[in-house]
Amino acid sequence: MLTTCLQGDQVRYAFGRSGGDPDLALLRNVRDVNMVPWPGIGSSIWEEFTFDNEGTSYTIYYSQERDPGAEEPLSGGVIVEQSGKELAHLRCDKGSVQSSGYGLPLFEAKERAGQVYSLETGSWQ
């Protein structure tokens, strides 16, 4: 089970078996979590964000189809990389992705923390 949570200026990532303590739990300030927001085009609304931990990165992504008749309206997963090499790509079970709805809460939290996203460079200033 993978969960992420935003509380104020803190972002939490937890991964492990359902019903038990997480195998990995990370807590980061919003400024320390890289995020790529949806650019406003395409058939789905999506975003991804990355937690770094001791040379390993965990990129969590989700996608919400804009077509109300889509077979799988929400999907997501996590990509684990080390030194640019993909170690794992785990996709969420169909129907298991839950979202608080589109609104980019992490994007807004980063802006409240004084960061500005540049579409031209694809980075936060």
JSON list of N, CA, C and O in Angstrom, two decimals, residues 43-85:
[
{"chain": "A", "resi": 43, "resn": "SER", "atom": "N", "xyz": [-5.58, 14.32, -22.72]},
{"chain": "A", "resi": 43, "resn": "SER", "atom": "CA", "xyz": [-6.84, 13.65, -22.41]},
{"chain": "A", "resi": 43, "resn": "SER", "atom": "C", "xyz": [-7.02, 13.34, -20.93]},
{"chain": "A", "resi": 43, "resn": "SER", "atom": "O", "xyz": [-8.07, 12.88, -20.52]},
{"chain": "A", "resi": 44, "resn": "SER", "atom": "N", "xyz": [-5.97, 13.57, -20.15]},
{"chain": "A", "resi": 44, "resn": "SER", "atom": "CA", "xyz": [-6.07, 13.31, -18.71]},
{"chain": "A", "resi": 44, "resn": "SER", "atom": "C", "xyz": [-5.40, 14.43, -17.93]},
{"chain": "A", "resi": 44, "resn": "SER", "atom": "O", "xyz": [-4.53, 15.14, -18.43]},
{"chain": "A", "resi": 45, "resn": "ILE", "atom": "N", "xyz": [-5.84, 14.58, -16.72]},
{"chain": "A", "resi": 45, "resn": "ILE", "atom": "CA", "xyz": [-5.23, 15.50, -15.76]},
{"chain": "A", "resi": 45, "resn": "ILE", "atom": "C", "xyz": [-4.27, 14.66, -14.93]},
{"chain": "A", "resi": 45, "resn": "ILE", "atom": "O", "xyz": [-4.65, 13.62, -14.41]},
{"chain": "A", "resi": 46, "resn": "TRP", "atom": "N", "xyz": [-3.03, 15.06, -14.84]},
{"chain": "A", "resi": 46, "resn": "TRP", "atom": "CA", "xyz": [-2.04, 14.25, -14.14]},
{"chain": "A", "resi": 46, "resn": "TRP", "atom": "C", "xyz": [-1.04, 15.15, -13.42]},
{"chain": "A", "resi": 46, "resn": "TRP", "atom": "O", "xyz": [-0.92, 16.33, -13.70]},
{"chain": "A", "resi": 47, "resn": "GLU", "atom": "N", "xyz": [-0.35, 14.54, -12.50]},
{"chain": "A", "resi": 47, "resn": "GLU", "atom": "CA", "xyz": [0.79, 15.18, -11.87]},
{"chain": "A", "resi": 47, "resn": "GLU", "atom": "C", "xyz": [1.68, 14.09, -11.30]},
{"chain": "A", "resi": 47, "resn": "GLU", "atom": "O", "xyz": [1.26, 12.95, -11.14]},
{"chain": "A", "resi": 48, "resn": "GLU", "atom": "N", "xyz": [2.91, 14.46, -11.04]},
{"chain": "A", "resi": 48, "resn": "GLU", "atom": "CA", "xyz": [3.83, 13.53, -10.40]},
{"chain": "A", "resi": 48, "resn": "GLU", "atom": "C", "xyz": [4.69, 14.30, -9.41]},
{"chain": "A", "resi": 48, "resn": "GLU", "atom": "O", "xyz": [4.89, 15.50, -9.56]},
{"chain": "A", "resi": 49, "resn": "PHE", "atom": "N", "xyz": [5.14, 13.60, -8.39]},
{"chain": "A", "resi": 49, "resn": "PHE", "atom": "CA", "xyz": [6.02, 14.23, -7.42]},
{"chain": "A", "resi": 49, "resn": "PHE", "atom": "C", "xyz": [7.03, 13.21, -6.93]},
{"chain": "A", "resi": 49, "resn": "PHE", "atom": "O", "xyz": [6.77, 12.02, -6.91]},
{"chain": "A", "resi": 50, "resn": "THR", "atom": "N", "xyz": [8.21, 13.71, -6.57]},
{"chain": "A", "resi": 50, "resn": "THR", "atom": "CA", "xyz": [9.33, 12.83, -6.27]},
{"chain": "A", "resi": 50, "resn": "THR", "atom": "C", "xyz": [9.91, 13.12, -4.89]},
{"chain": "A", "resi": 50, "resn": "THR", "atom": "O", "xyz": [10.20, 14.27, -4.55]},
{"chain": "A", "resi": 51, "resn": "PHE", "atom": "N", "xyz": [10.06, 12.05, -4.13]},
{"chain": "A", "resi": 51, "resn": "PHE", "atom": "CA", "xyz": [10.76, 12.09, -2.85]},
{"chain": "A", "resi": 51, "resn": "PHE", "atom": "C", "xyz": [12.15, 11.50, -3.07]},
{"chain": "A", "resi": 51, "resn": "PHE", "atom": "O", "xyz": [12.27, 10.42, -3.66]},
{"chain": "A", "resi": 52, "resn": "ASP", "atom": "N", "xyz": [13.19, 12.19, -2.61]},
{"chain": "A", "resi": 52, "resn": "ASP", "atom": "CA", "xyz": [14.54, 11.64, -2.64]},
{"chain": "A", "resi": 52, "resn": "ASP", "atom": "C", "xyz": [14.90, 11.15, -1.26]},
{"chain": "A", "resi": 52, "resn": "ASP", "atom": "O", "xyz": [14.56, 11.79, -0.25]},
{"chain": "A", "resi": 53, "resn": "ASN", "atom": "N", "xyz": [15.60, 10.01, -1.23]},
{"chain": "A", "resi": 53, "resn": "ASN", "atom": "CA", "xyz": [16.00, 9.43, 0.05]},
{"chain": "A", "resi": 53, "resn": "ASN", "atom": "C", "xyz": [17.29, 8.64, -0.12]},
{"chain": "A", "resi": 53, "resn": "ASN", "atom": "O", "xyz": [17.28, 7.55, -0.69]},
{"chain": "A", "resi": 54, "resn": "GLU", "atom": "N", "xyz": [18.38, 9.21, 0.35]},
{"chain": "A", "resi": 54, "resn": "GLU", "atom": "CA", "xyz": [19.68, 8.53, 0.37]},
{"chain": "A", "resi": 54, "resn": "GLU", "atom": "C", "xyz": [20.05, 7.93, -0.99]},
{"chain": "A", "resi": 54, "resn": "GLU", "atom": "O", "xyz": [20.40, 6.76, -1.09]},
{"chain": "A", "resi": 55, "resn": "GLY", "atom": "N", "xyz": [19.95, 8.73, -2.05]},
{"chain": "A", "resi": 55, "resn": "GLY", "atom": "CA", "xyz": [20.34, 8.28, -3.38]},
{"chain": "A", "resi": 55, "resn": "GLY", "atom": "C", "xyz": [19.28, 7.52, -4.15]},
{"chain": "A", "resi": 55, "resn": "GLY", "atom": "O", "xyz": [19.49, 7.12, -5.29]},
{"chain": "A", "resi": 56, "resn": "THR", "atom": "N", "xyz": [18.12, 7.31, -3.55]},
{"chain": "A", "resi": 56, "resn": "THR", "atom": "CA", "xyz": [17.01, 6.63, -4.22]},
{"chain": "A", "resi": 56, "resn": "THR", "atom": "C", "xyz": [15.86, 7.62, -4.35]},
{"chain": "A", "resi": 56, "resn": "THR", "atom": "O", "xyz": [15.58, 8.37, -3.41]},
{"chain": "A", "resi": 57, "resn": "SER", "atom": "N", "xyz": [15.23, 7.64, -5.52]},
{"chain": "A", "resi": 57, "resn": "SER", "atom": "CA", "xyz": [14.08, 8.53, -5.72]},
{"chain": "A", "resi": 57, "resn": "SER", "atom": "C", "xyz": [12.83, 7.70, -5.90]},
{"chain": "A", "resi": 57, "resn": "SER", "atom": "O", "xyz": [12.85, 6.61, -6.48]},
{"chain": "A", "resi": 58, "resn": "TYR", "atom": "N", "xyz": [11.74, 8.24, -5.39]},
{"chain": "A", "resi": 58, "resn": "TYR", "atom": "CA", "xyz": [10.42, 7.61, -5.45]},
{"chain": "A", "resi": 58, "resn": "TYR", "atom": "C", "xyz": [9.49, 8.61, -6.13]},
{"chain": "A", "resi": 58, "resn": "TYR", "atom": "O", "xyz": [9.14, 9.63, -5.53]},
{"chain": "A", "resi": 59, "resn": "THR", "atom": "N", "xyz": [9.13, 8.34, -7.38]},
{"chain": "A", "resi": 59, "resn": "THR", "atom": "CA", "xyz": [8.26, 9.24, -8.13]},
{"chain": "A", "resi": 59, "resn": "THR", "atom": "C", "xyz": [6.85, 8.67, -8.14]},
{"chain": "A", "resi": 59, "resn": "THR", "atom": "O", "xyz": [6.61, 7.60, -8.70]},
{"chain": "A", "resi": 60, "resn": "ILE", "atom": "N", "xyz": [5.95, 9.37, -7.52]},
{"chain": "A", "resi": 60, "resn": "ILE", "atom": "CA", "xyz": [4.55, 8.98, -7.43]},
{"chain": "A", "resi": 60, "resn": "ILE", "atom": "C", "xyz": [3.80, 9.76, -8.51]},
{"chain": "A", "resi": 60, "resn": "ILE", "atom": "O", "xyz": [4.01, 10.96, -8.68]},
{"chain": "A", "resi": 61, "resn": "TYR", "atom": "N", "xyz": [2.93, 9.07, -9.22]},
{"chain": "A", "resi": 61, "resn": "TYR", "atom": "CA", "xyz": [2.17, 9.74, -10.26]},
{"chain": "A", "resi": 61, "resn": "TYR", "atom": "C", "xyz": [0.72, 9.28, -10.20]},
{"chain": "A", "resi": 61, "resn": "TYR", "atom": "O", "xyz": [0.41, 8.20, -9.70]},
{"chain": "A", "resi": 62, "resn": "TYR", "atom": "N", "xyz": [-0.16, 10.14, -10.68]},
{"chain": "A", "resi": 62, "resn": "TYR", "atom": "CA", "xyz": [-1.55, 9.74, -10.86]},
{"chain": "A", "resi": 62, "resn": "TYR", "atom": "C", "xyz": [-2.10, 10.45, -12.08]},
{"chain": "A", "resi": 62, "resn": "TYR", "atom": "O", "xyz": [-1.57, 11.47, -12.52]},
{"chain": "A", "resi": 63, "resn": "SER", "atom": "N", "xyz": [-3.14, 9.87, -12.62]},
{"chain": "A", "resi": 63, "resn": "SER", "atom": "CA", "xyz": [-3.78, 10.42, -13.80]},
{"chain": "A", "resi": 63, "resn": "SER", "atom": "C", "xyz": [-5.29, 10.28, -13.64]},
{"chain": "A", "resi": 63, "resn": "SER", "atom": "O", "xyz": [-5.78, 9.22, -13.24]},
{"chain": "A", "resi": 64, "resn": "GLN", "atom": "N", "xyz": [-5.99, 11.34, -13.95]},
{"chain": "A", "resi": 64, "resn": "GLN", "atom": "CA", "xyz": [-7.45, 11.34, -13.90]},
{"chain": "A", "resi": 64, "resn": "GLN", "atom": "C", "xyz": [-7.95, 11.61, -15.31]},
{"chain": "A", "resi": 64, "resn": "GLN", "atom": "O", "xyz": [-7.69, 12.68, -15.88]},
{"chain": "A", "resi": 65, "resn": "GLU", "atom": "N", "xyz": [-8.63, 10.65, -15.90]},
{"chain": "A", "resi": 65, "resn": "GLU", "atom": "CA", "xyz": [-9.15, 10.81, -17.26]},
{"chain": "A", "resi": 65, "resn": "GLU", "atom": "C", "xyz": [-10.22, 11.90, -17.29]},
{"chain": "A", "resi": 65, "resn": "GLU", "atom": "O", "xyz": [-11.04, 11.99, -16.39]},
{"chain": "A", "resi": 66, "resn": "ARG", "atom": "N", "xyz": [-10.19, 12.68, -18.33]},
{"chain": "A", "resi": 66, "resn": "ARG", "atom": "CA", "xyz": [-11.16, 13.77, -18.47]},
{"chain": "A", "resi": 66, "resn": "ARG", "atom": "C", "xyz": [-12.46, 13.27, -19.09]},
{"chain": "A", "resi": 66, "resn": "ARG", "atom": "O", "xyz": [-13.48, 13.92, -18.96]},
{"chain": "A", "resi": 67, "resn": "ASP", "atom": "N", "xyz": [-12.43, 12.11, -19.73]},
{"chain": "A", "resi": 67, "resn": "ASP", "atom": "CA", "xyz": [-13.61, 11.51, -20.33]},
{"chain": "A", "resi": 67, "resn": "ASP", "atom": "C", "xyz": [-14.44, 10.86, -19.23]},
{"chain": "A", "resi": 67, "resn": "ASP", "atom": "O", "xyz": [-14.00, 9.91, -18.58]},
{"chain": "A", "resi": 68, "resn": "PRO", "atom": "N", "xyz": [-15.67, 11.35, -18.97]},
{"chain": "A", "resi": 68, "resn": "PRO", "atom": "CA", "xyz": [-16.48, 10.78, -17.89]},
{"chain": "A", "resi": 68, "resn": "PRO", "atom": "C", "xyz": [-16.85, 9.31, -18.11]},
{"chain": "A", "resi": 68, "resn": "PRO", "atom": "O", "xyz": [-17.18, 8.60, -17.17]},
{"chain": "A", "resi": 69, "resn": "GLY", "atom": "N", "xyz": [-16.73, 8.81, -19.35]},
{"chain": "A", "resi": 69, "resn": "GLY", "atom": "CA", "xyz": [-17.04, 7.42, -19.63]},
{"chain": "A", "resi": 69, "resn": "GLY", "atom": "C", "xyz": [-15.81, 6.52, -19.63]},
{"chain": "A", "resi": 69, "resn": "GLY", "atom": "O", "xyz": [-15.90, 5.35, -20.04]},
{"chain": "A", "resi": 70, "resn": "ALA", "atom": "N", "xyz": [-14.68, 7.01, -19.16]},
{"chain": "A", "resi": 70, "resn": "ALA", "atom": "CA", "xyz": [-13.45, 6.22, -19.18]},
{"chain": "A", "resi": 70, "resn": "ALA", "atom": "C", "xyz": [-13.59, 4.97, -18.32]},
{"chain": "A", "resi": 70, "resn": "ALA", "atom": "O", "xyz": [-14.20, 5.00, -17.25]},
{"chain": "A", "resi": 71, "resn": "GLU", "atom": "N", "xyz": [-13.02, 3.87, -18.81]},
{"chain": "A", "resi": 71, "resn": "GLU", "atom": "CA", "xyz": [-13.08, 2.59, -18.09]},
{"chain": "A", "resi": 71, "resn": "GLU", "atom": "C", "xyz": [-12.36, 2.67, -16.75]},
{"chain": "A", "resi": 71, "resn": "GLU", "atom": "O", "xyz": [-12.81, 2.11, -15.76]},
{"chain": "A", "resi": 72, "resn": "GLU", "atom": "N", "xyz": [-11.23, 3.35, -16.73]},
{"chain": "A", "resi": 72, "resn": "GLU", "atom": "CA", "xyz": [-10.48, 3.51, -15.48]},
{"chain": "A", "resi": 72, "resn": "GLU", "atom": "C", "xyz": [-10.23, 5.01, -15.28]},
{"chain": "A", "resi": 72, "resn": "GLU", "atom": "O", "xyz": [-9.25, 5.55, -15.77]},
{"chain": "A", "resi": 73, "resn": "PRO", "atom": "N", "xyz": [-11.13, 5.70, -14.55]},
{"chain": "A", "resi": 73, "resn": "PRO", "atom": "CA", "xyz": [-11.02, 7.15, -14.44]},
{"chain": "A", "resi": 73, "resn": "PRO", "atom": "C", "xyz": [-9.77, 7.63, -13.69]},
{"chain": "A", "resi": 73, "resn": "PRO", "atom": "O", "xyz": [-9.24, 8.68, -13.99]},
{"chain": "A", "resi": 74, "resn": "LEU", "atom": "N", "xyz": [-9.30, 6.85, -12.71]},
{"chain": "A", "resi": 74, "resn": "LEU", "atom": "CA", "xyz": [-8.10, 7.21, -11.96]},
{"chain": "A", "resi": 74, "resn": "LEU", "atom": "C", "xyz": [-7.09, 6.07, -12.02]},
{"chain": "A", "resi": 74, "resn": "LEU", "atom": "O", "xyz": [-7.46, 4.90, -11.83]},
{"chain": "A", "resi": 75, "resn": "SER", "atom": "N", "xyz": [-5.84, 6.41, -12.25]},
{"chain": "A", "resi": 75, "resn": "SER", "atom": "CA", "xyz": [-4.77, 5.41, -12.23]},
{"chain": "A", "resi": 75, "resn": "SER", "atom": "C", "xyz": [-3.54, 6.06, -11.62]},
{"chain": "A", "resi": 75, "resn": "SER", "atom": "O", "xyz": [-3.45, 7.28, -11.51]},
{"chain": "A", "resi": 76, "resn": "GLY", "atom": "N", "xyz": [-2.59, 5.24, -11.22]},
{"chain": "A", "resi": 76, "resn": "GLY", "atom": "CA", "xyz": [-1.38, 5.78, -10.63]},
{"chain": "A", "resi": 76, "resn": "GLY", "atom": "C", "xyz": [-0.35, 4.71, -10.36]},
{"chain": "A", "resi": 76, "resn": "GLY", "atom": "O", "xyz": [-0.55, 3.54, -10.67]},
{"chain": "A", "resi": 77, "resn": "GLY", "atom": "N", "xyz": [0.76, 5.15, -9.77]},
{"chain": "A", "resi": 77, "resn": "GLY", "atom": "CA", "xyz": [1.83, 4.22, -9.45]},
{"chain": "A", "resi": 77, "resn": "GLY", "atom": "C", "xyz": [3.03, 4.93, -8.86]},
{"chain": "A", "resi": 77, "resn": "GLY", "atom": "O", "xyz": [2.99, 6.13, -8.57]},
{"chain": "A", "resi": 78, "resn": "VAL", "atom": "N", "xyz": [4.11, 4.17, -8.74]},
{"chain": "A", "resi": 78, "resn": "VAL", "atom": "CA", "xyz": [5.37, 4.71, -8.22]},
{"chain": "A", "resi": 78, "resn": "VAL", "atom": "C", "xyz": [6.52, 4.11, -9.01]},
{"chain": "A", "resi": 78, "resn": "VAL", "atom": "O", "xyz": [6.51, 2.93, -9.35]},
{"chain": "A", "resi": 79, "resn": "ILE", "atom": "N", "xyz": [7.49, 4.95, -9.33]},
{"chain": "A", "resi": 79, "resn": "ILE", "atom": "CA", "xyz": [8.71, 4.52, -10.00]},
{"chain": "A", "resi": 79, "resn": "ILE", "atom": "C", "xyz": [9.86, 4.75, -9.03]},
{"chain": "A", "resi": 79, "resn": "ILE", "atom": "O", "xyz": [10.04, 5.86, -8.52]},
{"chain": "A", "resi": 80, "resn": "VAL", "atom": "N", "xyz": [10.63, 3.69, -8.78]},
{"chain": "A", "resi": 80, "resn": "VAL", "atom": "CA", "xyz": [11.77, 3.76, -7.88]},
{"chain": "A", "resi": 80, "resn": "VAL", "atom": "C", "xyz": [13.04, 3.74, -8.73]},
{"chain": "A", "resi": 80, "resn": "VAL", "atom": "O", "xyz": [13.22, 2.84, -9.55]},
{"chain": "A", "resi": 81, "resn": "GLU", "atom": "N", "xyz": [13.91, 4.74, -8.52]},
{"chain": "A", "resi": 81, "resn": "GLU", "atom": "CA", "xyz": [15.15, 4.84, -9.29]},
{"chain": "A", "resi": 81, "resn": "GLU", "atom": "C", "xyz": [16.34, 5.09, -8.38]},
{"chain": "A", "resi": 81, "resn": "GLU", "atom": "O", "xyz": [16.20, 5.71, -7.33]},
{"chain": "A", "resi": 82, "resn": "GLN", "atom": "N", "xyz": [17.48, 4.60, -8.84]},
{"chain": "A", "resi": 82, "resn": "GLN", "atom": "CA", "xyz": [18.73, 4.85, -8.14]},
{"chain": "A", "resi": 82, "resn": "GLN", "atom": "C", "xyz": [19.79, 5.13, -9.21]},
{"chain": "A", "resi": 82, "resn": "GLN", "atom": "O", "xyz": [19.96, 4.34, -10.14]},
{"chain": "A", "resi": 83, "resn": "SER", "atom": "N", "xyz": [20.46, 6.27, -9.09]},
{"chain": "A", "resi": 83, "resn": "SER", "atom": "CA", "xyz": [21.47, 6.70, -10.07]},
{"chain": "A", "resi": 83, "resn": "SER", "atom": "C", "xyz": [20.93, 6.68, -11.49]},
{"chain": "A", "resi": 83, "resn": "SER", "atom": "O", "xyz": [21.60, 6.26, -12.42]},
{"chain": "A", "resi": 84, "resn": "GLY", "atom": "N", "xyz": [19.67, 7.09, -11.67]},
{"chain": "A", "resi": 84, "resn": "GLY", "atom": "CA", "xyz": [19.07, 7.15, -12.98]},
{"chain": "A", "resi": 84, "resn": "GLY", "atom": "C", "xyz": [18.60, 5.81, -13.53]},
{"chain": "A", "resi": 84, "resn": "GLY", "atom": "O", "xyz": [18.05, 5.74, -14.62]},
{"chain": "A", "resi": 85, "resn": "LYS", "atom": "N", "xyz": [18.78, 4.75, -12.78]},
{"chain": "A", "resi": 85, "resn": "LYS", "atom": "CA", "xyz": [18.37, 3.42, -13.23]},
{"chain": "A", "resi": 85, "resn": "LYS", "atom": "C", "xyz": [17.07, 3.03, -12.52]},
{"chain": "A", "resi": 85, "resn": "LYS", "atom": "O", "xyz": [16.97, 3.11, -11.30]}
]
